[in-house]
Amino acid sequence: GNETAQIVSQIGAGLGVALVHWHHRELRLPDLQALHARGYLSCVYTADGELELFGCIRAGLGAVTTNCADRLLTLRCAESGRRPIPR
């Protein structure tokens, strides 16, 4: 079975959890959807590749820890139709 899905189903039971921070390679879209359905802010670490970052954006994650913040911002702005903030 999917260990992540089992853990996700148990998160927050009486603990007052509001945020889940998971490794991006372990969290699957159905897990993320289950967390969102339960009202959790979902974040991942450490996504650096362009496809990883784009997937995180499209999945609707609340936050992404990355070593490539400029690339994440550029992709996020392109996805939303906004222009990046000039430096």
Short mmCIF file of N, CA, C and O in Angstrom, two decimals, residues 1-2 7 11 17 22 26-27 29 35 49 56 58 61-62 64 74 82 84:
data_model
loop_
_atom_site.label_atom_id
_atom_site.label_comp_id
_atom_site.label_asym_id
_atom_site.label_seq_id
_atom_site.Cartn_x
_atom_site.Cartn_y
_atom_site.Cartn_z
N GLY A 1 0.81 -1.19 0.00
CA GLY A 1 0.00 0.00 0.00
C GLY A 1 0.86 1.25 0.00
O GLY A 1 2.07 1.20 0.09
N ASN A 2 0.19 2.36 -0.12
CA ASN A 2 0.86 3.66 -0.15
C ASN A 2 1.00 4.18 1.28
O ASN A 2 0.05 4.62 1.89
N ILE A 7 -0.45 7.72 6.16
CA ILE A 7 -0.04 8.78 7.08
C ILE A 7 -0.95 9.99 6.92
O ILE A 7 -1.41 10.57 7.89
N ILE A 11 -3.20 12.30 9.77
CA ILE A 11 -2.68 13.61 10.17
C ILE A 11 -3.74 14.44 10.87
O ILE A 11 -4.87 14.54 10.39
N VAL A 17 -3.43 20.29 13.88
CA VAL A 17 -2.52 20.50 12.75
C VAL A 17 -3.21 21.36 11.70
O VAL A 17 -4.37 21.14 11.36
N TRP A 22 5.78 18.23 3.29
CA TRP A 22 6.14 16.89 2.85
C TRP A 22 7.21 16.95 1.77
O TRP A 22 7.31 17.93 1.04
N GLU A 26 7.34 12.29 -2.44
CA GLU A 26 6.52 11.33 -1.70
C GLU A 26 5.03 11.67 -1.72
O GLU A 26 4.20 10.79 -1.56
N LEU A 27 4.71 12.94 -1.89
CA LEU A 27 3.31 13.37 -1.84
C LEU A 27 2.69 13.23 -3.23
O LEU A 27 3.19 13.80 -4.20
N LEU A 29 -0.78 13.37 -5.88
CA LEU A 29 -1.92 14.25 -6.08
C LEU A 29 -3.15 13.82 -5.27
O LEU A 29 -3.78 14.67 -4.64
N LEU A 35 -5.71 16.21 1.63
CA LEU A 35 -5.31 17.23 2.60
C LEU A 35 -6.08 18.52 2.38
O LEU A 35 -6.56 19.13 3.33
N GLY A 49 13.84 20.98 -9.85
CA GLY A 49 13.74 20.84 -11.31
C GLY A 49 12.55 21.60 -11.86
O GLY A 49 11.54 21.79 -11.18
N CYS A 56 4.32 21.38 -8.91
CA CYS A 56 3.91 21.92 -7.60
C CYS A 56 2.95 23.09 -7.78
O CYS A 56 1.95 23.20 -7.06
N ARG A 58 0.99 23.72 -10.46
CA ARG A 58 -0.27 23.23 -11.02
C ARG A 58 -1.09 22.43 -10.01
O ARG A 58 -2.31 22.43 -10.07
N LEU A 61 -0.14 23.68 -4.50
CA LEU A 61 0.51 23.67 -3.20
C LEU A 61 0.57 25.07 -2.60
O LEU A 61 0.74 26.06 -3.32
N GLY A 62 0.46 25.15 -1.28
CA GLY A 62 0.50 26.44 -0.59
C GLY A 62 1.87 27.05 -0.54
O GLY A 62 2.02 28.27 -0.51
N VAL A 64 6.34 26.07 -1.57
CA VAL A 64 7.35 25.15 -2.10
C VAL A 64 8.71 25.61 -1.61
O VAL A 64 9.10 26.75 -1.85
N THR A 74 9.45 32.81 -11.64
CA THR A 74 9.23 33.00 -13.07
C THR A 74 8.12 32.08 -13.57
O THR A 74 7.22 32.51 -14.29
N ARG A 82 0.94 36.89 -14.73
CA ARG A 82 1.54 38.11 -14.17
C ARG A 82 2.98 38.23 -14.63
O ARG A 82 3.64 37.25 -14.93
N PRO A 84 6.91 39.08 -13.71
CA PRO A 84 7.77 39.06 -12.53
C PRO A 84 8.09 40.48 -12.05
O PRO A 84 8.12 41.42 -12.84
#
